[in-house]
CSV table of C-alpha atoms and ligand atoms in Angstrom, one decimal:
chain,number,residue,atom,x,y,z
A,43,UNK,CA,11.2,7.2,-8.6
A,44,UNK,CA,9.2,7.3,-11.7
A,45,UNK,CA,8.5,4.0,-14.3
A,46,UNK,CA,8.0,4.2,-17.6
A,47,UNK,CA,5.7,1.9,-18.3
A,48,UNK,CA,3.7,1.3,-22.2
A,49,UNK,CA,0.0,1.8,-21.7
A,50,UNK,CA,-2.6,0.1,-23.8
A,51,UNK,CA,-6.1,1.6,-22.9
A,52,UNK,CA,-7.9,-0.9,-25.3
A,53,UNK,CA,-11.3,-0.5,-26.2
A,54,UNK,CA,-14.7,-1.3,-25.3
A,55,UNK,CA,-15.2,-0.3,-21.6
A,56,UNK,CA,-10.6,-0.2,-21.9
A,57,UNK,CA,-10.5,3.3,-21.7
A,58,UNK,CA,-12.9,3.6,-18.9
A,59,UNK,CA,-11.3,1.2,-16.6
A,60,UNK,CA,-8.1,2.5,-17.4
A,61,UNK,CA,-8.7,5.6,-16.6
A,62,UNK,CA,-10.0,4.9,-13.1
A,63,UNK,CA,-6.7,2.9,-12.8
A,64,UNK,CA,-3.9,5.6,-13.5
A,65,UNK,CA,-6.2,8.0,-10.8
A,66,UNK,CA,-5.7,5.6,-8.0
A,67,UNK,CA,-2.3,4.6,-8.8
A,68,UNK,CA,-2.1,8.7,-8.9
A,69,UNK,CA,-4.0,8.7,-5.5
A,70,UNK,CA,-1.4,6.3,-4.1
A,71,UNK,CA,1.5,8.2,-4.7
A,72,UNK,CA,2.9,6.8,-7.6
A,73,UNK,CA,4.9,7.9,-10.2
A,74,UNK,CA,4.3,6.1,-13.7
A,75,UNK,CA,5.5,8.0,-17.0
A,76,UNK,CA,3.1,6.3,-18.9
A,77,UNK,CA,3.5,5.9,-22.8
A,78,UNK,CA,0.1,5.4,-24.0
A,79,UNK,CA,-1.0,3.4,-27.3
A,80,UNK,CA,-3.9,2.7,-29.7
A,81,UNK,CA,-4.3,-1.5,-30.4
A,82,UNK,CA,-6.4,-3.2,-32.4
A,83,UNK,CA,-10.0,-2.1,-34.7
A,84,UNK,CA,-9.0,1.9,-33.5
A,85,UNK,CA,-5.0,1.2,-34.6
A,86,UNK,CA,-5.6,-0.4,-37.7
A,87,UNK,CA,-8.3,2.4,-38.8
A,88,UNK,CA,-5.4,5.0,-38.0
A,89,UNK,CA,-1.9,3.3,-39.2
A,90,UNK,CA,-3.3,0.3,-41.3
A,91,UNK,CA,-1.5,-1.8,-38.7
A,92,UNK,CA,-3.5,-3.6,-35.6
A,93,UNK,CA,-0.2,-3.6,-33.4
A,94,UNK,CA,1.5,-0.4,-34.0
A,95,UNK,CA,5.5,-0.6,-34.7
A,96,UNK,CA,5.7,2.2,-32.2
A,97,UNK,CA,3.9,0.4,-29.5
A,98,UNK,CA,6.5,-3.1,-30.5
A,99,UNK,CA,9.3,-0.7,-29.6
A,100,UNK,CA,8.0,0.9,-26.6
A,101,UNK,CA,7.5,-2.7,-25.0
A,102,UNK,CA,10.5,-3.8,-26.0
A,103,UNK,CA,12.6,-0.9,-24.2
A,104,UNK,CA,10.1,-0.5,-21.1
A,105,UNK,CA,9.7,-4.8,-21.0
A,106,UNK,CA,6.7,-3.7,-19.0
A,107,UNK,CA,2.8,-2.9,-20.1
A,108,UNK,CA,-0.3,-2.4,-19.0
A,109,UNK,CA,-3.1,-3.4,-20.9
A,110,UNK,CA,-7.2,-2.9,-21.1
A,111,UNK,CA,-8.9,-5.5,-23.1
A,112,UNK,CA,-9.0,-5.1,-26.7
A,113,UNK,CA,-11.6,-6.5,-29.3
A,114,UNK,CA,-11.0,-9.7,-31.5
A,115,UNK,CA,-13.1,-10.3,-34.5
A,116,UNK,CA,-14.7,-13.8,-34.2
A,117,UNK,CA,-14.3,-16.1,-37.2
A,118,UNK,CA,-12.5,-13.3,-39.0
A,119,UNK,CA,-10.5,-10.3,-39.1
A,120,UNK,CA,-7.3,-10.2,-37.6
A,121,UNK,CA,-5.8,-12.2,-35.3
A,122,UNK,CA,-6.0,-11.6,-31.4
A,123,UNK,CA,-3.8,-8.5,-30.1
A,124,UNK,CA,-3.5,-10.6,-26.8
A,125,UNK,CA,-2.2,-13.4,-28.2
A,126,UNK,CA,-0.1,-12.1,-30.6
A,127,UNK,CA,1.5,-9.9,-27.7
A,128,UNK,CA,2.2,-12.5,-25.7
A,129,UNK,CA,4.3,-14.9,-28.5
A,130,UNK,CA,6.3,-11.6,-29.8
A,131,UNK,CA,7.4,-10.6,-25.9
A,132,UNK,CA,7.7,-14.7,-24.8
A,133,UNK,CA,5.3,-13.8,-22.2
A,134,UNK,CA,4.7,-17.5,-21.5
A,135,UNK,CA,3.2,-17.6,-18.1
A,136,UNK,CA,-0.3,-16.0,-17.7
A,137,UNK,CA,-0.9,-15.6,-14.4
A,138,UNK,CA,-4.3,-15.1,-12.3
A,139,UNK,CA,-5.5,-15.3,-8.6
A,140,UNK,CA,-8.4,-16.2,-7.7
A,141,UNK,CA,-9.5,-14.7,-4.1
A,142,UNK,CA,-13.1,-13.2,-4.0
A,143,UNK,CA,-13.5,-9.8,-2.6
A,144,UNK,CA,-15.8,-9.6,0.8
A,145,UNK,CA,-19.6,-9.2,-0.3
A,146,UNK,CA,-19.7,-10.3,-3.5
A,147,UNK,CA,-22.5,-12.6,-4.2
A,148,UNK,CA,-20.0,-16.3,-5.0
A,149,UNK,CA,-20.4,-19.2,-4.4
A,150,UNK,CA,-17.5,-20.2,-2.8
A,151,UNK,CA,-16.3,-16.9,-0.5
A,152,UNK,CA,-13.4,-18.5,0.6
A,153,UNK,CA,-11.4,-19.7,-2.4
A,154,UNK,CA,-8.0,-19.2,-2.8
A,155,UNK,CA,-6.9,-20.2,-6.4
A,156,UNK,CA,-4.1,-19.8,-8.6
A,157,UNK,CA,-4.1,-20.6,-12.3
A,158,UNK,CA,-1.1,-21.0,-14.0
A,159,UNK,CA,-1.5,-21.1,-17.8
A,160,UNK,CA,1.1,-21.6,-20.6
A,161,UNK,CA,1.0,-18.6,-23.0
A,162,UNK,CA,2.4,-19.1,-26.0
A,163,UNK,CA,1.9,-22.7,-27.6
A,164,UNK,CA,-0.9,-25.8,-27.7
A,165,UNK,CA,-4.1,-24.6,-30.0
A,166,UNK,CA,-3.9,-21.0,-30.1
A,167,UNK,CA,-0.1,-21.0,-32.2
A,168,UNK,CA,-2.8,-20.2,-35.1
A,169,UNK,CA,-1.4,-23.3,-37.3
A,170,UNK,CA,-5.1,-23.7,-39.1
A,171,UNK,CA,-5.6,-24.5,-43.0
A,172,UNK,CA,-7.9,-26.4,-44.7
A,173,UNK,CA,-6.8,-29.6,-46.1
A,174,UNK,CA,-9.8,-29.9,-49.0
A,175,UNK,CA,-13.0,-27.7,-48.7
A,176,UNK,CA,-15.1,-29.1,-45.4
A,177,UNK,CA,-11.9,-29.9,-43.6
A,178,UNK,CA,-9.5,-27.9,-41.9
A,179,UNK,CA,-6.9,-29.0,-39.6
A,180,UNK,CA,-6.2,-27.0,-36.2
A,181,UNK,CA,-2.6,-28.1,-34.7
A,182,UNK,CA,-2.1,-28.2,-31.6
A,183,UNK,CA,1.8,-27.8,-30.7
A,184,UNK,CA,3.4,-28.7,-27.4
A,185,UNK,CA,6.9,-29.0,-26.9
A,186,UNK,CA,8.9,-30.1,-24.1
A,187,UNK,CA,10.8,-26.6,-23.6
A,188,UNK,CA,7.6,-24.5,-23.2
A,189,UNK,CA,6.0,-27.0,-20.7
A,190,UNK,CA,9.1,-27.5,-19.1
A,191,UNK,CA,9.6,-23.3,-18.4
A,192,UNK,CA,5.9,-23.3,-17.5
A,193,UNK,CA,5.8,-25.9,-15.2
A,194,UNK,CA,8.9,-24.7,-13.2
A,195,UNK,CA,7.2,-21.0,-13.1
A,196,UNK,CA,4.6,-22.6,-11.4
A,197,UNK,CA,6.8,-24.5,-8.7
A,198,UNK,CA,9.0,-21.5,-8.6
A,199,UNK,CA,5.6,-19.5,-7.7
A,200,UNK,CA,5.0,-22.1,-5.5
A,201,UNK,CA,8.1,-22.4,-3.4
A,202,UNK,CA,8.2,-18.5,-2.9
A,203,UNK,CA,4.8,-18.0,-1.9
A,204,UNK,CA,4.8,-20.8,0.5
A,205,UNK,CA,1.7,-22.7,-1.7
A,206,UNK,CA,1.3,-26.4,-1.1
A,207,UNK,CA,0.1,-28.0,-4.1
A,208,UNK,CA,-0.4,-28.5,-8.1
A,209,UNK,CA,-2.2,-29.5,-10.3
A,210,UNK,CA,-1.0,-30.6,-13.9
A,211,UNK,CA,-4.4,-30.8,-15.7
A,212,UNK,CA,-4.8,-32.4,-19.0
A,213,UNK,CA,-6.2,-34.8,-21.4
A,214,UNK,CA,-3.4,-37.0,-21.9
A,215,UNK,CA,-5.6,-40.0,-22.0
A,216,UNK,CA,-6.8,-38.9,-25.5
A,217,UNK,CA,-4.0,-36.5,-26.6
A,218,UNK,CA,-1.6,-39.1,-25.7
A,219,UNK,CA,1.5,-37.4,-27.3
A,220,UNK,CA,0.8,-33.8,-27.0
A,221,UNK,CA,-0.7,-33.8,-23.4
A,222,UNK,CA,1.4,-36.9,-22.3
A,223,UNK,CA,4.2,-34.7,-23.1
A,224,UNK,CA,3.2,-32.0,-20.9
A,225,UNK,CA,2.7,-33.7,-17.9
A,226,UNK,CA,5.8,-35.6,-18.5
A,227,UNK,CA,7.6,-32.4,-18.1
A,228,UNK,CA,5.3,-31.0,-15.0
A,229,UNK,CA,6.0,-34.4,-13.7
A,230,UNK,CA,9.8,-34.1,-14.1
A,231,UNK,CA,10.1,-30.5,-12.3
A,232,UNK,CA,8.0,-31.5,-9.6
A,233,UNK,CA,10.7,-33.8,-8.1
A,234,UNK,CA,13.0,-30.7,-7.9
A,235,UNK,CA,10.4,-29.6,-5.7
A,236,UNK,CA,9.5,-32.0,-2.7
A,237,UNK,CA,8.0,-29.4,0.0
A,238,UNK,CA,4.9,-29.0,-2.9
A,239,UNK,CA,2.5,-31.7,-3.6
A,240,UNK,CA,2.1,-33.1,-7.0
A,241,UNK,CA,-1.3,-34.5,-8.6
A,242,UNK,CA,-2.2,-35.1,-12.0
A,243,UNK,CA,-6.4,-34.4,-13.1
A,244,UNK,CA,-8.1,-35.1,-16.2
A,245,UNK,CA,-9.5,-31.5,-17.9
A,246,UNK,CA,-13.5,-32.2,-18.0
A,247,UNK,CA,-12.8,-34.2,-14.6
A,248,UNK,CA,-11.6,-30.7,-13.3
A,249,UNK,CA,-14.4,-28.7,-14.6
A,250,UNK,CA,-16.9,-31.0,-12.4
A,251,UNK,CA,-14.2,-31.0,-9.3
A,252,UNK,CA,-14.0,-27.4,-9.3
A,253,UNK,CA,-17.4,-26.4,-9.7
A,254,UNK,CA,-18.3,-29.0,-6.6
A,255,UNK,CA,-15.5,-28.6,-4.5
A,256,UNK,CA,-12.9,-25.8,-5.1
A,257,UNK,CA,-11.0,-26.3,-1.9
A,258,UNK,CA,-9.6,-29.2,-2.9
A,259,UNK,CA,-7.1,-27.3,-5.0
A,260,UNK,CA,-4.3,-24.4,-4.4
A,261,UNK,CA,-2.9,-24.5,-8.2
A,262,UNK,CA,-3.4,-25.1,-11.6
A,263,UNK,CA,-1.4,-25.7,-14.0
A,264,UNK,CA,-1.9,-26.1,-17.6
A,265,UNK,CA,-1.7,-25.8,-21.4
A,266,UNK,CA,-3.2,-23.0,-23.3
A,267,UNK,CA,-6.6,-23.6,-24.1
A,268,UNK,CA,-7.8,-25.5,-20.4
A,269,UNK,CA,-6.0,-22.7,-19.4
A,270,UNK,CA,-7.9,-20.2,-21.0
A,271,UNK,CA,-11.2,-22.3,-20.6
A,272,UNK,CA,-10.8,-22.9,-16.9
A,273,UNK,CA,-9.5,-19.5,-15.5
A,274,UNK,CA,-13.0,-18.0,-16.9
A,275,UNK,CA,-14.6,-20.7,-15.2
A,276,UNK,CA,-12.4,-19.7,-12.0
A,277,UNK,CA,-13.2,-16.2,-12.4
A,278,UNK,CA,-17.0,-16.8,-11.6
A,279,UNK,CA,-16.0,-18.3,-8.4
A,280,UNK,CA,-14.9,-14.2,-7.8
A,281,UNK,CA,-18.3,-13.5,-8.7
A,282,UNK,CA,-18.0,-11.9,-12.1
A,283,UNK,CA,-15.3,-11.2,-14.9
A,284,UNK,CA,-15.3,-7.8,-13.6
A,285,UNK,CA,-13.1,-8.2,-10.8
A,286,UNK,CA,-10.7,-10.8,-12.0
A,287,UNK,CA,-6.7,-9.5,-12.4
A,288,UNK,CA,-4.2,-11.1,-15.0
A,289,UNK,CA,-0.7,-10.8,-15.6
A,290,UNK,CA,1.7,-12.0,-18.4
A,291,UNK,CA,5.4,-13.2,-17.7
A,292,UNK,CA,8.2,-13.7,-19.9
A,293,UNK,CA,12.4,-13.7,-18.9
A,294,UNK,CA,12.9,-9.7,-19.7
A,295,UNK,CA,9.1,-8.5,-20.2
A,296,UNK,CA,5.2,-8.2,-18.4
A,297,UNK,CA,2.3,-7.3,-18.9
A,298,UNK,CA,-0.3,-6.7,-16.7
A,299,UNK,CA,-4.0,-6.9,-18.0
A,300,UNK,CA,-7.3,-7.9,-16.5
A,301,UNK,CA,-9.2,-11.3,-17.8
A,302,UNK,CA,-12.5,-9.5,-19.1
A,303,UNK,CA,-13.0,-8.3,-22.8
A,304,UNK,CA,-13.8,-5.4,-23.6
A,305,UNK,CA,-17.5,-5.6,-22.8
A,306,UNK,CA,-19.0,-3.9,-25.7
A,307,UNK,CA,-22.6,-4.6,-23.9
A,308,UNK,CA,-21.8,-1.6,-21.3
A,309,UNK,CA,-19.1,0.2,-22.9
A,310,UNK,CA,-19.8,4.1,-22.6
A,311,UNK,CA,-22.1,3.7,-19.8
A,312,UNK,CA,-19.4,4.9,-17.2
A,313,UNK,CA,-20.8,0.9,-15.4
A,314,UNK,CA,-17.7,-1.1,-15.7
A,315,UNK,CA,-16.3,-2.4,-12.9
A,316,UNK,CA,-12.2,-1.4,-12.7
A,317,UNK,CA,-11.6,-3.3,-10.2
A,318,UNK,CA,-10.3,-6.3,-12.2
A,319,UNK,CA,-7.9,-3.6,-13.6
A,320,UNK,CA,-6.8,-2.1,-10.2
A,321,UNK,CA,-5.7,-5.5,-9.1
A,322,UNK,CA,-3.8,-6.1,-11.8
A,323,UNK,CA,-2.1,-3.1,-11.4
A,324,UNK,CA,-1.4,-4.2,-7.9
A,325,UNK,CA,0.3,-7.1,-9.7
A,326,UNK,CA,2.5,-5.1,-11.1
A,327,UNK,CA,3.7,-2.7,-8.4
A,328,UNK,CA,4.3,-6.3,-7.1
A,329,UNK,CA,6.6,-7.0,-10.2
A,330,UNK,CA,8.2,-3.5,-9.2
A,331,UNK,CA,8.9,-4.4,-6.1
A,332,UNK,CA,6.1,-1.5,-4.6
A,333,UNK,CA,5.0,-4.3,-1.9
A,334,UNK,CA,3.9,-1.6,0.2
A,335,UNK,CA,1.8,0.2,-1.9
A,336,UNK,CA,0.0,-2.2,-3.5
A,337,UNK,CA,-0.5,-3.6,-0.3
A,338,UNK,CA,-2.0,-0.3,0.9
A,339,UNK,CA,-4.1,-0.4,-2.3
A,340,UNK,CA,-5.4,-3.5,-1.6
A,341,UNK,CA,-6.3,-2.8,1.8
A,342,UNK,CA,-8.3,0.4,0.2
A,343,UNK,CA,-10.4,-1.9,-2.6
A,344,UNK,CA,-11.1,-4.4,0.5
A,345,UNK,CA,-12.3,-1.5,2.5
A,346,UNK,CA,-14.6,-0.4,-0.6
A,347,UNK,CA,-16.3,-4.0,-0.7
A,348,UNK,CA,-16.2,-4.4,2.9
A,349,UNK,CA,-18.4,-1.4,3.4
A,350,UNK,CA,-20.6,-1.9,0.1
A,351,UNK,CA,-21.3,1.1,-0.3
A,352,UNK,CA,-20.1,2.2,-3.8
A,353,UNK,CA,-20.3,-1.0,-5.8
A,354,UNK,CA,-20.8,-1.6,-9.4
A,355,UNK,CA,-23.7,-2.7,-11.0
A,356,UNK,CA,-22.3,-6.0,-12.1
A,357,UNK,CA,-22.2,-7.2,-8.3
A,358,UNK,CA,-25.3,-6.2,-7.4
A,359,UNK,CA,-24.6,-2.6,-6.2
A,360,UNK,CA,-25.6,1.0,-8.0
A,361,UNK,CA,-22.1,2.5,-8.1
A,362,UNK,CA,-20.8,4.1,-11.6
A,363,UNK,CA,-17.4,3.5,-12.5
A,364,UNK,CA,-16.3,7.3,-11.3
A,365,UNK,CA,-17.7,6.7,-7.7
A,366,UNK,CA,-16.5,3.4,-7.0
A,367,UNK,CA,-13.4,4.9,-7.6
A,368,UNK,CA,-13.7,7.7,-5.9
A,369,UNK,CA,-15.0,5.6,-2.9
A,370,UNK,CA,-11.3,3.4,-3.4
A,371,UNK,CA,-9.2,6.8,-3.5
A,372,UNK,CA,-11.1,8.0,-0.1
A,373,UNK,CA,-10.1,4.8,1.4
A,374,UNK,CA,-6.6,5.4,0.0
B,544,NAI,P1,-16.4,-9.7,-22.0
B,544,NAI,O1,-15.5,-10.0,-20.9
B,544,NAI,O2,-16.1,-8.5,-22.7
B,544,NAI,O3,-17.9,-9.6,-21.5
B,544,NAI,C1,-18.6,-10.7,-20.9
B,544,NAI,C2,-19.7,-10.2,-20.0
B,544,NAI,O4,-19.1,-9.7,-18.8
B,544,NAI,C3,-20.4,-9.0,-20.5
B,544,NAI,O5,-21.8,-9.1,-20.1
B,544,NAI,C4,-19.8,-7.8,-19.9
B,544,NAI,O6,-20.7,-6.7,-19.8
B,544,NAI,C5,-19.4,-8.3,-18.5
B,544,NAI,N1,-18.1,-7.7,-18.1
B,544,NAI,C6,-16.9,-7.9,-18.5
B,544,NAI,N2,-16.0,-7.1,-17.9
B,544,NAI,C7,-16.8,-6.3,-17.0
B,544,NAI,C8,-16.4,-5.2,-16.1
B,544,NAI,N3,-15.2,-4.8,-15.9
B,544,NAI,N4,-17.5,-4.7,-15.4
B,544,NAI,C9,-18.7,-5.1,-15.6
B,544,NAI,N5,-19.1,-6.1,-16.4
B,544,NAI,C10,-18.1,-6.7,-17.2
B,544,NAI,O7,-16.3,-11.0,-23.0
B,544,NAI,P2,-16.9,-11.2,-24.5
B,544,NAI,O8,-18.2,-10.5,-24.6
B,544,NAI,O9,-16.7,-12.6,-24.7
B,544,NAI,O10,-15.8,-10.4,-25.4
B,544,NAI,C11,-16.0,-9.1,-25.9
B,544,NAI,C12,-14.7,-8.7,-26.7
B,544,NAI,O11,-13.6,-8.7,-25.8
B,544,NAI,C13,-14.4,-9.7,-27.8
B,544,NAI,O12,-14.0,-9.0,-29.0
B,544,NAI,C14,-13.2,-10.5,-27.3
B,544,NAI,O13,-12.3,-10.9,-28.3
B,544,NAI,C15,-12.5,-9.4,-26.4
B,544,NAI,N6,-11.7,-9.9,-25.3
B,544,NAI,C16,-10.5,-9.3,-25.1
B,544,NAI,C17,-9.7,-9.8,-24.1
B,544,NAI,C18,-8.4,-9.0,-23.8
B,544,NAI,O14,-8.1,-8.0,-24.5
B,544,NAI,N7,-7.6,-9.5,-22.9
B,544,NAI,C19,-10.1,-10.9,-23.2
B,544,NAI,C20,-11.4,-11.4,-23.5
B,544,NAI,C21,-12.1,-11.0,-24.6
């Protein structure tokens, strides 16, 4: 069996991670017909367009991606690929696991995290203007239809995978209305789902809770910007961005990409660590229903860290991108 999947190699250290991705996916025994795409600084230089047509339509008959990190201008420029992905396709549920590898320098080994983050709405639905010069206004939109499907994702993910408990995180003492609304709605779906337990937890309150005592939760659950704010924060608790896998989820599409940018600090070095990538792809041969090999893939990148032999710069070791991968595909 052989899926046809849209590939965007990004930029930045993208194509290098990428590229060690597809060879172990190879290595496994899969069979991807991959249909690969330019995004971005590089599209826009070539078609005059950031987001290709061509790329639109391939997503929209394959409904499934993967994606290295592409570059967004800051302050100006075009607006984020990522985000502008994720409202086209509806992928409202951004998805990321935290679980830190053996041997890498954390300072919590043991967590065992998910954040659940909705996708497509609060700050980043790009509603900005400027009312009179020196004053712009930033809206922040919530509605109760995108909490709602976000917070039953979560409790959904929840009930399947046997996890015990959420947290609705937000600010509603301030943003009474906006945030009041969303954990109204998490509040609502949680009663559907008694076996799970239910707490409620102030943003900046979180920030100080998790950086003292992790444990404490199993998963997050939250509007855009916490969640984009908090599941970097999460991510050093793996020990660096570097290792940290993503996915997107809408009703008929994915996409699969790590949490890091595009890293232009080490890009071309042949450095970057692809393991964020690999275990995003294992995210998606879960999506595809290829339990066993990505658990066998797993077990390989465990096996790599385990021995610490052939890891990446960025946690410590002196591996190059090419022989940690190599080291993952020997396991394999
Ligand atoms: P970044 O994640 O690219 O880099 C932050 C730091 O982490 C850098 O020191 C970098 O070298 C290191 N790092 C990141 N990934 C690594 C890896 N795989 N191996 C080793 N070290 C790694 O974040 P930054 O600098 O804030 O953003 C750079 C660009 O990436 C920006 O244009 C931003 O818009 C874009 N970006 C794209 C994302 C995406 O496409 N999903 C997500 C985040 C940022």
């Amino acid at each position: 069996m052989s899926y046809r999947v849209t590939l965007i190699p990004g930029d930045g250290i993208g194509p290098e991670v990428t590229a060690a991705t597809l060879r172990v996916l190879d290595a496994a025994g899969l069979k991807f017909d991959w249909e690969p795409f330019e995004a971005g600084a590089i599209a826009f230089a070539k078609y005059g367009e950031t987001i290709p047509r061509a790329l639109l339509d391939s997503i929209e008959r394959n409904k499934i991606g993967l994606k290295g990190p592409v570059s967004t201008p800051i302050g100006e420029g075009f607006s984020s690929i990522n985000v502008a992905l994720r409202r086209k396709f509806e992928l409202y549920a951004n998805f990321r696991p935290i679980n830190p590898l053996p041997n890498v320098p954390t300072h919590y080994p043991d967590v065992n995290l998910i954040v659940v983050r909705e996708n497509t709405e609060g700050l980043y639905s790009g509603l900005e203007h400027e009312v009179v010069p020196g004053v712009v206004e930033s809206l922040k939109i919530i509605t109760e239809k995108a909490s709602t499907r976000i917070s039953r994702f979560a409790f959904e993910y929840a009930r399947k995978h046997g996890r015990k408990k959420i947290h609705s995180i937000h600010k509603a003492n301030i943003m009474k209305l906006s945030d009041g609304l969303f954990i109204a709605c998490s509040r609502k779906v949680s009663k559907e789902y008694p076996e799970v337990t239910y707490a409620e937890h102030i943003v900046d309150n979180t920030c100080m809770q998790l950086v003292t005592n992790p444990y404490q939760y199993d998963m997050l659950l939250m509007e855009n910007l916490y969640g984009d704010i908090l599941s970097d924060l999460c991510s050093g608790f793996e020990g660096g961005l570097g290792l940290v896998p993503g996915a997107n989820y809408g009703e008929s599409a994915a996409i699969f990409e790590a949490v890091h940018g595009s890293a232009p600090d080490i890009a071309g070095k042949g450095i970057a660590n692809p393991t964020a990538l690999i275990r995003s792809s294992l995210l998606m041969l879960q999506y595809l229903n290829e339990h066993a090999a990505a658990a066998r893939i797993q077990a390989a990148v465990v096996k790599v860290y385990t021995e610490k032999q052939h890891l990446t710069q960025d946690i410590g070791g002196t591996a190059s991108t090419g022989e940690f991968t190599d080291a993952v595909i020997a396991a394999l």
